[in-house]
């Protein structure tokens, strides 16, 4: 059975292409093969591949740029997933889609659960929420996995920026009043694979769909999927610098969000509670262990 995977060169897409091996025939595409801003191409690729499952980690992820490019962000994060959902439903296929902690406003004291009311504070968050809503209202069998503060060994991410700056500067000044859970892209991909194995194992009869209908009845919907624990960007930076092998390590000074103004407003607390995912599918590592593994990789 075919799995159509988007965004194969992204942080999560790259890891998914490896983690999903063995679960089906993976057809992994990039922007050149399937540009999400081209509805005709999107439909054409889906109709040609005829997947049993679409896994969509591709997204417009430039949070600050989205403030001045809302149309493009909406096109890729909302309209393209809506179209994928429509095409998947027509084929009888399912859709796994990724979303973000930035759908929340950050005002909650504790961690956010799936039932909490979204209230995005920036254009990126609004576009991702619109994507979630389009998928939910399409009637397609779906799972939406919200994650946070994604980093990895490739691409542009906070870990790689800190690694570079740590060897160039004597001091790093990092925001200490925003809280979240840094999550390794590989954790997300491996947890997705575990989830699929578990869903497939629910088959009451041999054969049939990639994921049996009973599994969808029991498990479809939104899940939070992040590393466990919480920290600030400052705490994350201290942990990264602490593990770097450098002759001279820079100091890490805490600053307030107001001292580092950016175009997009960030939630102050975007810690997501992943208990629902862990109860249904598999445990998730704490952020510090995952960071150690990522740096070792
Ligand atoms: N990064 C984070 O901190 C973070 C936090 C919370 C949630 N998320 C969510 O997690 C998911 C995965 O994020 P990520 O960190 O893996 O993102 P990423 O590394 O930025 O990768 C995004 C991928 O989407 C592709 N893409 C963008 N525009 C496209 C278009 N028009 N047509 C086709 N492909 C396009 C990119 O292609 P190119 O390589 O060609 O640019 C890239 O491969 C996304 O849904 C994101 O919203 C991310």
mmCIF file of C-alpha atoms and ligand atoms in Angstrom:
data_model
loop_
_atom_site.group_PDB
_atom_site.id
_atom_site.type_symbol
_atom_site.label_atom_id
_atom_site.label_comp_id
_atom_site.label_asym_id
_atom_site.label_seq_id
_atom_site.Cartn_x
_atom_site.Cartn_y
_atom_site.Cartn_z
ATOM 1 C CA UNK A 1 0.000 0.000 0.000
ATOM 2 C CA UNK A 2 1.295 3.405 -0.926
ATOM 3 C CA UNK A 3 2.149 6.210 1.485
ATOM 4 C CA UNK A 4 2.555 9.625 -0.128
ATOM 5 C CA UNK A 5 5.014 11.669 1.960
ATOM 6 C CA UNK A 6 5.373 15.425 1.339
ATOM 7 C CA UNK A 7 8.288 17.715 2.228
ATOM 8 C CA UNK A 8 10.948 15.008 2.070
ATOM 9 C CA UNK A 9 13.748 17.566 2.506
ATOM 10 C CA UNK A 10 12.291 19.184 5.617
ATOM 11 C CA UNK A 11 13.395 18.310 9.148
ATOM 12 C CA UNK A 12 10.478 16.007 9.914
ATOM 13 C CA UNK A 13 9.964 14.848 6.313
ATOM 14 C CA UNK A 14 13.573 13.679 6.055
ATOM 15 C CA UNK A 15 13.260 11.613 9.233
ATOM 16 C CA UNK A 16 9.836 10.275 8.231
ATOM 17 C CA UNK A 17 11.147 8.938 4.942
ATOM 18 C CA UNK A 18 13.478 6.733 6.998
ATOM 19 C CA UNK A 19 11.188 5.871 9.922
ATOM 20 C CA UNK A 20 8.218 4.858 7.764
ATOM 21 C CA UNK A 21 10.202 2.309 5.730
ATOM 22 C CA UNK A 22 8.584 -1.090 6.004
ATOM 23 C CA UNK A 23 5.112 0.279 6.715
ATOM 24 C CA UNK A 24 4.186 0.569 3.075
ATOM 25 C CA UNK A 25 5.576 1.704 -0.261
ATOM 26 C CA UNK A 26 6.818 5.226 0.422
ATOM 27 C CA UNK A 27 6.442 7.762 -2.375
ATOM 28 C CA UNK A 28 8.358 10.743 -1.002
ATOM 29 C CA UNK A 29 8.031 14.047 -2.865
ATOM 30 C CA UNK A 30 9.637 17.452 -2.622
ATOM 31 C CA UNK A 31 8.654 20.890 -3.826
ATOM 32 C CA UNK A 32 9.915 20.133 -7.364
ATOM 33 C CA UNK A 33 7.605 17.142 -7.764
ATOM 34 C CA UNK A 34 4.619 18.515 -5.862
ATOM 35 C CA UNK A 35 4.544 22.244 -5.209
ATOM 36 C CA UNK A 36 1.935 22.828 -2.530
ATOM 37 C CA UNK A 37 1.175 26.261 -3.938
ATOM 38 C CA UNK A 38 0.063 24.665 -7.234
ATOM 39 C CA UNK A 39 -3.396 23.114 -6.718
ATOM 40 C CA UNK A 40 -3.404 21.485 -10.167
ATOM 41 C CA UNK A 41 -0.084 19.744 -9.531
ATOM 42 C CA UNK A 42 -1.170 18.706 -6.051
ATOM 43 C CA UNK A 43 -4.304 17.009 -7.392
ATOM 44 C CA UNK A 44 -2.396 15.457 -10.296
ATOM 45 C CA UNK A 45 0.271 13.863 -8.062
ATOM 46 C CA UNK A 46 -2.289 12.493 -5.596
ATOM 47 C CA UNK A 47 -4.475 11.107 -8.391
ATOM 48 C CA UNK A 48 -1.450 9.492 -10.072
ATOM 49 C CA UNK A 49 0.058 7.971 -6.926
ATOM 50 C CA UNK A 50 -3.332 6.906 -5.472
ATOM 51 C CA UNK A 51 -1.975 6.558 -1.935
ATOM 52 C CA UNK A 52 -3.743 4.752 0.902
ATOM 53 C CA UNK A 53 -2.265 7.335 3.257
ATOM 54 C CA UNK A 54 -0.923 10.873 2.841
ATOM 55 C CA UNK A 55 1.608 12.029 5.456
ATOM 56 C CA UNK A 56 2.046 15.799 5.300
ATOM 57 C CA UNK A 57 4.933 17.384 7.214
ATOM 58 C CA UNK A 58 5.479 19.997 4.455
ATOM 59 C CA UNK A 59 4.597 23.482 5.588
ATOM 60 C CA UNK A 60 5.412 27.150 5.383
ATOM 61 C CA UNK A 61 7.446 27.399 8.608
ATOM 62 C CA UNK A 62 9.045 30.873 8.382
ATOM 63 C CA UNK A 63 7.226 32.261 11.424
ATOM 64 C CA UNK A 64 8.388 35.882 11.139
ATOM 65 C CA UNK A 65 8.209 36.053 7.349
ATOM 66 C CA UNK A 66 4.611 34.842 7.503
ATOM 67 C CA UNK A 67 3.616 38.194 9.027
ATOM 68 C CA UNK A 68 4.278 39.818 5.642
ATOM 69 C CA UNK A 69 3.395 36.750 3.516
ATOM 70 C CA UNK A 70 0.072 35.662 4.975
ATOM 71 C CA UNK A 71 -1.294 34.752 1.541
ATOM 72 C CA UNK A 72 1.553 32.319 0.849
ATOM 73 C CA UNK A 73 1.406 30.894 4.380
ATOM 74 C CA UNK A 74 -2.369 30.356 4.037
ATOM 75 C CA UNK A 75 -1.928 28.772 0.621
ATOM 76 C CA UNK A 76 0.602 26.191 1.860
ATOM 77 C CA UNK A 77 -0.600 25.667 5.447
ATOM 78 C CA UNK A 78 -4.371 25.835 4.924
ATOM 79 C CA UNK A 79 -5.442 25.572 1.277
ATOM 80 C CA UNK A 80 -3.027 22.764 0.325
ATOM 81 C CA UNK A 81 -3.984 20.557 3.316
ATOM 82 C CA UNK A 82 -7.664 21.238 2.518
ATOM 83 C CA UNK A 83 -7.099 20.004 -1.012
ATOM 84 C CA UNK A 84 -5.115 16.983 0.194
ATOM 85 C CA UNK A 85 -7.975 16.121 2.532
ATOM 86 C CA UNK A 86 -10.520 16.425 -0.289
ATOM 87 C CA UNK A 87 -8.478 14.251 -2.660
ATOM 88 C CA UNK A 88 -7.706 11.712 0.082
ATOM 89 C CA UNK A 89 -11.392 11.426 0.976
ATOM 90 C CA UNK A 90 -12.318 10.794 -2.671
ATOM 91 C CA UNK A 91 -9.711 8.006 -2.835
ATOM 92 C CA UNK A 92 -10.790 6.507 0.484
ATOM 93 C CA UNK A 93 -7.305 7.358 1.781
ATOM 94 C CA UNK A 94 -6.341 8.806 5.167
ATOM 95 C CA UNK A 95 -4.301 11.881 6.102
ATOM 96 C CA UNK A 96 -1.692 12.425 8.797
ATOM 97 C CA UNK A 97 -0.927 16.118 9.177
ATOM 98 C CA UNK A 98 1.399 18.084 11.489
ATOM 99 C CA UNK A 99 0.524 21.265 13.307
ATOM 100 C CA UNK A 100 1.994 23.545 15.917
ATOM 101 C CA UNK A 101 2.019 24.780 19.517
ATOM 102 C CA UNK A 102 1.652 28.270 18.028
ATOM 103 C CA UNK A 103 -2.099 27.692 17.602
ATOM 104 C CA UNK A 104 -2.296 28.628 21.320
ATOM 105 C CA UNK A 105 -1.970 32.083 22.848
ATOM 106 C CA UNK A 106 0.431 31.061 25.618
ATOM 107 C CA UNK A 107 -1.682 32.504 28.443
ATOM 108 C CA UNK A 108 -2.377 29.154 30.142
ATOM 109 C CA UNK A 109 -0.393 28.416 33.321
ATOM 110 C CA UNK A 110 -0.070 24.656 32.746
ATOM 111 C CA UNK A 111 0.488 22.564 29.633
ATOM 112 C CA UNK A 112 -2.071 22.711 26.823
ATOM 113 C CA UNK A 113 -4.336 19.703 26.200
ATOM 114 C CA UNK A 114 -6.024 18.937 22.887
ATOM 115 C CA UNK A 115 -9.392 20.308 24.074
ATOM 116 C CA UNK A 116 -7.969 23.743 24.948
ATOM 117 C CA UNK A 117 -9.237 26.563 22.774
ATOM 118 C CA UNK A 118 -6.720 27.688 20.124
ATOM 119 C CA UNK A 119 -6.085 31.403 19.852
ATOM 120 C CA UNK A 120 -3.075 31.974 17.591
ATOM 121 C CA UNK A 121 -1.090 35.160 18.102
ATOM 122 C CA UNK A 122 0.687 35.286 14.759
ATOM 123 C CA UNK A 123 0.051 34.737 11.041
ATOM 124 C CA UNK A 124 1.847 31.376 10.964
ATOM 125 C CA UNK A 125 -0.306 30.085 13.847
ATOM 126 C CA UNK A 126 -3.478 31.328 12.144
ATOM 127 C CA UNK A 127 -2.527 29.606 8.883
ATOM 128 C CA UNK A 128 -1.776 26.313 10.674
ATOM 129 C CA UNK A 129 -5.047 26.479 12.600
ATOM 130 C CA UNK A 130 -6.928 27.100 9.350
ATOM 131 C CA UNK A 131 -5.267 23.940 7.966
ATOM 132 C CA UNK A 132 -6.400 21.915 10.977
ATOM 133 C CA UNK A 133 -9.955 23.209 10.641
ATOM 134 C CA UNK A 134 -10.098 22.457 6.913
ATOM 135 C CA UNK A 135 -8.973 18.870 7.488
ATOM 136 C CA UNK A 136 -11.434 18.340 10.343
ATOM 137 C CA UNK A 137 -14.380 19.644 8.355
ATOM 138 C CA UNK A 138 -13.472 17.690 5.191
ATOM 139 C CA UNK A 139 -14.698 14.365 6.523
ATOM 140 C CA UNK A 140 -11.393 12.608 5.688
ATOM 141 C CA UNK A 141 -10.049 10.017 8.128
ATOM 142 C CA UNK A 142 -7.260 11.981 9.757
ATOM 143 C CA UNK A 143 -4.771 12.414 12.552
ATOM 144 C CA UNK A 144 -3.399 15.879 13.324
ATOM 145 C CA UNK A 145 -0.196 15.836 15.355
ATOM 146 C CA UNK A 146 0.717 19.144 17.007
ATOM 147 C CA UNK A 147 4.364 19.486 17.885
ATOM 148 C CA UNK A 148 6.743 22.230 19.077
ATOM 149 C CA UNK A 149 10.209 23.795 18.838
ATOM 150 C CA UNK A 150 11.427 21.291 16.221
ATOM 151 C CA UNK A 151 15.167 20.833 15.736
ATOM 152 C CA UNK A 152 17.366 18.269 14.025
ATOM 153 C CA UNK A 153 20.622 17.556 12.314
ATOM 154 C CA UNK A 154 19.609 19.242 9.068
ATOM 155 C CA UNK A 155 18.094 22.447 7.805
ATOM 156 C CA UNK A 156 17.612 25.721 9.589
ATOM 157 C CA UNK A 157 16.798 25.301 13.256
ATOM 158 C CA UNK A 158 17.602 26.680 16.699
ATOM 159 C CA UNK A 159 20.076 23.917 17.602
ATOM 160 C CA UNK A 160 22.161 24.487 14.482
ATOM 161 C CA UNK A 161 22.082 28.261 14.938
ATOM 162 C CA UNK A 162 23.332 27.919 18.535
ATOM 163 C CA UNK A 163 26.040 25.452 17.427
ATOM 164 C CA UNK A 164 27.290 28.007 14.884
ATOM 165 C CA UNK A 165 27.085 31.052 17.163
ATOM 166 C CA UNK A 166 28.732 29.208 20.065
ATOM 167 C CA UNK A 167 31.965 28.947 18.124
ATOM 168 C CA UNK A 168 31.809 32.571 16.938
ATOM 169 C CA UNK A 169 30.745 34.569 20.002
ATOM 170 C CA UNK A 170 31.836 35.043 23.591
ATOM 171 C CA UNK A 171 28.305 35.510 24.845
ATOM 172 C CA UNK A 172 24.871 34.416 23.616
ATOM 173 C CA UNK A 173 21.899 36.498 24.789
ATOM 174 C CA UNK A 174 18.822 34.262 24.726
ATOM 175 C CA UNK A 175 15.154 34.745 25.593
ATOM 176 C CA UNK A 176 14.379 33.219 28.987
ATOM 177 C CA UNK A 177 10.665 34.046 29.374
ATOM 178 C CA UNK A 178 9.134 31.786 26.687
ATOM 179 C CA UNK A 179 8.539 28.175 27.649
ATOM 180 C CA UNK A 180 8.067 25.090 25.504
ATOM 181 C CA UNK A 181 9.426 21.641 24.706
ATOM 182 C CA UNK A 182 12.242 21.339 22.172
ATOM 183 C CA UNK A 183 11.435 18.277 20.060
ATOM 184 C CA UNK A 184 13.865 16.372 17.845
ATOM 185 C CA UNK A 185 12.470 15.749 14.356
ATOM 186 C CA UNK A 186 13.467 12.093 14.682
ATOM 187 C CA UNK A 187 11.338 11.724 17.821
ATOM 188 C CA UNK A 188 8.330 12.949 15.825
ATOM 189 C CA UNK A 189 9.060 10.579 12.933
ATOM 190 C CA UNK A 190 9.656 7.537 15.114
ATOM 191 C CA UNK A 191 6.557 8.241 17.194
ATOM 192 C CA UNK A 192 4.548 8.556 13.970
ATOM 193 C CA UNK A 193 5.848 5.152 12.836
ATOM 194 C CA UNK A 194 4.968 3.577 16.223
ATOM 195 C CA UNK A 195 1.519 5.116 15.962
ATOM 196 C CA UNK A 196 0.989 3.629 12.498
ATOM 197 C CA UNK A 197 2.161 0.188 13.607
ATOM 198 C CA UNK A 198 -0.262 0.334 16.510
ATOM 199 C CA UNK A 199 -3.124 1.458 14.280
ATOM 200 C CA UNK A 200 -2.359 -1.277 11.744
ATOM 201 C CA UNK A 201 -2.265 -3.858 14.538
ATOM 202 C CA UNK A 202 -5.913 -3.050 15.332
ATOM 203 C CA UNK A 203 -7.089 -4.913 12.255
ATOM 204 C CA UNK A 204 -9.838 -7.314 13.263
ATOM 205 C CA UNK A 205 -9.603 -9.063 9.929
ATOM 206 C CA UNK A 206 -6.596 -9.682 7.695
ATOM 207 C CA UNK A 207 -6.177 -7.660 4.513
ATOM 208 C CA UNK A 208 -8.215 -4.519 3.981
ATOM 209 C CA UNK A 209 -6.944 -0.990 4.322
ATOM 210 C CA UNK A 210 -3.505 0.240 5.382
ATOM 211 C CA UNK A 211 -5.158 1.329 8.599
ATOM 212 C CA UNK A 212 -8.383 -0.492 9.455
ATOM 213 C CA UNK A 213 -11.615 1.437 9.918
ATOM 214 C CA UNK A 214 -11.921 0.326 13.546
ATOM 215 C CA UNK A 215 -8.614 2.042 14.343
ATOM 216 C CA UNK A 216 -9.900 5.301 12.863
ATOM 217 C CA UNK A 217 -13.134 5.063 14.816
ATOM 218 C CA UNK A 218 -11.098 4.698 18.020
ATOM 219 C CA UNK A 219 -8.228 7.083 17.352
ATOM 220 C CA UNK A 220 -8.910 9.769 14.711
ATOM 221 C CA UNK A 221 -8.457 13.377 15.774
ATOM 222 C CA UNK A 222 -5.895 15.776 17.220
ATOM 223 C CA UNK A 223 -2.909 14.735 19.353
ATOM 224 C CA UNK A 224 -0.066 16.622 20.967
ATOM 225 C CA UNK A 225 3.295 15.013 20.204
ATOM 226 C CA UNK A 226 6.325 16.667 21.801
ATOM 227 C CA UNK A 227 9.321 15.699 23.911
ATOM 228 C CA UNK A 228 8.543 15.601 27.632
ATOM 229 C CA UNK A 229 9.453 18.304 30.135
ATOM 230 C CA UNK A 230 9.716 22.034 29.544
ATOM 231 C CA UNK A 231 12.367 24.673 29.274
ATOM 232 C CA UNK A 232 12.965 28.170 27.922
ATOM 233 C CA UNK A 233 15.021 29.055 24.854
ATOM 234 C CA UNK A 234 17.687 30.091 27.364
ATOM 235 C CA UNK A 235 17.541 26.702 29.131
ATOM 236 C CA UNK A 236 17.656 24.914 25.779
ATOM 237 C CA UNK A 237 20.722 26.956 24.803
ATOM 238 C CA UNK A 238 22.498 26.188 28.085
ATOM 239 C CA UNK A 239 21.877 22.470 27.519
ATOM 240 C CA UNK A 240 23.205 22.659 23.947
ATOM 241 C CA UNK A 241 26.314 24.661 24.860
ATOM 242 C CA UNK A 242 26.927 22.354 27.841
ATOM 243 C CA UNK A 243 27.189 19.398 25.468
ATOM 244 C CA UNK A 244 29.284 21.030 22.765
ATOM 245 C CA UNK A 245 32.906 20.036 22.483
ATOM 246 C CA UNK A 246 34.542 23.487 22.220
ATOM 247 C CA UNK A 247 37.896 24.764 23.509
ATOM 248 C CA UNK A 248 36.130 27.881 24.898
ATOM 249 C CA UNK A 249 32.409 27.933 25.532
ATOM 250 C CA UNK A 250 30.412 31.170 25.353
ATOM 251 C CA UNK A 251 28.402 32.532 28.270
ATOM 252 C CA UNK A 252 24.621 32.263 27.942
ATOM 253 C CA UNK A 253 22.865 35.379 29.259
ATOM 254 C CA UNK A 254 19.083 35.386 29.865
ATOM 255 C CA UNK A 255 17.092 38.200 28.273
ATOM 256 C CA UNK A 256 13.401 39.083 28.075
ATOM 257 C CA UNK A 257 11.301 38.725 24.903
ATOM 258 C CA UNK A 258 11.005 42.528 24.816
ATOM 259 C CA UNK A 259 14.795 42.790 24.452
ATOM 260 C CA UNK A 260 14.718 40.733 21.229
ATOM 261 C CA UNK A 261 11.825 42.085 19.178
ATOM 262 C CA UNK A 262 10.691 39.981 16.216
ATOM 263 C CA UNK A 263 7.893 40.543 13.662
ATOM 264 C CA UNK A 264 5.769 37.612 14.921
ATOM 265 C CA UNK A 265 4.457 37.502 18.476
ATOM 266 C CA UNK A 266 5.247 34.187 20.256
ATOM 267 C CA UNK A 267 3.193 32.527 22.993
ATOM 268 C CA UNK A 268 4.863 32.824 26.397
ATOM 269 C CA UNK A 269 3.925 29.272 27.376
ATOM 270 C CA UNK A 270 3.386 26.757 24.598
ATOM 271 C CA UNK A 271 4.079 23.551 26.500
ATOM 272 C CA UNK A 272 1.806 20.817 25.107
ATOM 273 C CA UNK A 273 0.596 17.864 27.166
ATOM 274 C CA UNK A 274 1.266 14.664 25.182
ATOM 275 C CA UNK A 275 -0.485 12.281 27.605
ATOM 276 C CA UNK A 276 -3.257 11.450 25.116
ATOM 277 C CA UNK A 277 -0.689 10.403 22.482
ATOM 278 C CA UNK A 278 1.366 8.408 24.991
ATOM 279 C CA UNK A 279 -1.683 6.586 26.356
ATOM 280 C CA UNK A 280 -2.866 5.682 22.875
ATOM 281 C CA UNK A 281 0.429 4.926 21.126
ATOM 282 C CA UNK A 282 3.882 5.107 22.742
ATOM 283 C CA UNK A 283 6.017 6.923 25.289
ATOM 284 C CA UNK A 284 7.979 10.010 24.309
ATOM 285 C CA UNK A 285 11.486 10.897 25.557
ATOM 286 C CA UNK A 286 12.291 13.891 27.749
ATOM 287 C CA UNK A 287 13.778 16.778 25.798
ATOM 288 C CA UNK A 288 17.226 16.561 27.397
ATOM 289 C CA UNK A 289 17.726 12.852 26.546
ATOM 290 C CA UNK A 290 16.563 13.457 22.973
ATOM 291 C CA UNK A 291 18.958 16.392 22.639
ATOM 292 C CA UNK A 292 21.868 14.207 23.799
ATOM 293 C CA UNK A 293 20.944 11.562 21.221
ATOM 294 C CA UNK A 294 20.595 14.154 18.463
ATOM 295 C CA UNK A 295 24.002 15.678 19.239
ATOM 296 C CA UNK A 296 25.502 12.188 19.238
ATOM 297 C CA UNK A 297 23.911 11.584 15.833
HETATM 298 N N1 LIG B 1 9.983 23.874 12.856
HETATM 299 C C1 LIG B 1 9.342 24.024 14.010
HETATM 300 O O1 LIG B 1 9.886 24.543 14.993
HETATM 301 C C2 LIG B 1 7.922 23.525 14.162
HETATM 302 C C3 LIG B 1 7.261 23.752 15.382
HETATM 303 C C4 LIG B 1 5.944 23.270 15.521
HETATM 304 C C5 LIG B 1 5.323 22.606 14.492
HETATM 305 N N2 LIG B 1 5.995 22.438 13.306
HETATM 306 C C6 LIG B 1 5.281 21.763 12.225
HETATM 307 O O2 LIG B 1 5.924 20.506 11.997
HETATM 308 C C7 LIG B 1 5.855 20.176 10.610
HETATM 309 C C8 LIG B 1 7.249 19.879 10.081
HETATM 310 O O3 LIG B 1 8.059 21.033 10.260
HETATM 311 P P1 LIG B 1 9.604 21.037 9.897
HETATM 312 O O4 LIG B 1 10.324 21.674 11.034
HETATM 313 O O5 LIG B 1 10.021 19.705 9.408
HETATM 314 O O6 LIG B 1 9.597 22.082 8.682
HETATM 315 P P2 LIG B 1 10.758 22.444 7.663
HETATM 316 O O7 LIG B 1 12.044 21.806 8.080
HETATM 317 O O8 LIG B 1 10.699 23.915 7.464
HETATM 318 O O9 LIG B 1 10.297 21.700 6.330
HETATM 319 C C9 LIG B 1 9.176 22.125 5.648
HETATM 320 C C10 LIG B 1 9.136 21.404 4.328
HETATM 321 O O10 LIG B 1 8.009 21.908 3.605
HETATM 322 C C11 LIG B 1 8.415 22.099 2.273
HETATM 323 N N3 LIG B 1 7.645 23.116 1.590
HETATM 324 C C12 LIG B 1 7.485 24.413 1.921
HETATM 325 N N4 LIG B 1 6.770 25.035 0.975
HETATM 326 C C13 LIG B 1 6.467 24.107 0.033
HETATM 327 C C14 LIG B 1 5.756 24.128 -1.179
HETATM 328 N N5 LIG B 1 5.213 25.256 -1.674
HETATM 329 N N6 LIG B 1 5.638 22.990 -1.885
HETATM 330 C C15 LIG B 1 6.190 21.844 -1.435
HETATM 331 N N7 LIG B 1 6.878 21.754 -0.303
HETATM 332 C C16 LIG B 1 7.024 22.880 0.431
HETATM 333 C C17 LIG B 1 9.855 22.536 2.366
HETATM 334 O O11 LIG B 1 10.468 22.366 1.111
HETATM 335 P P3 LIG B 1 11.873 23.044 0.742
HETATM 336 O O12 LIG B 1 12.889 22.166 1.434
HETATM 337 O O13 LIG B 1 11.926 22.976 -0.732
HETATM 338 O O14 LIG B 1 11.824 24.442 1.284
HETATM 339 C C18 LIG B 1 10.368 21.625 3.452
HETATM 340 O O15 LIG B 1 10.788 20.404 2.903
HETATM 341 C C19 LIG B 1 5.162 21.361 9.929
HETATM 342 O O16 LIG B 1 3.801 21.088 9.828
HETATM 343 C C20 LIG B 1 5.355 22.502 10.907
HETATM 344 O O17 LIG B 1 4.332 23.467 10.790
HETATM 345 C C21 LIG B 1 7.279 22.848 13.118
#
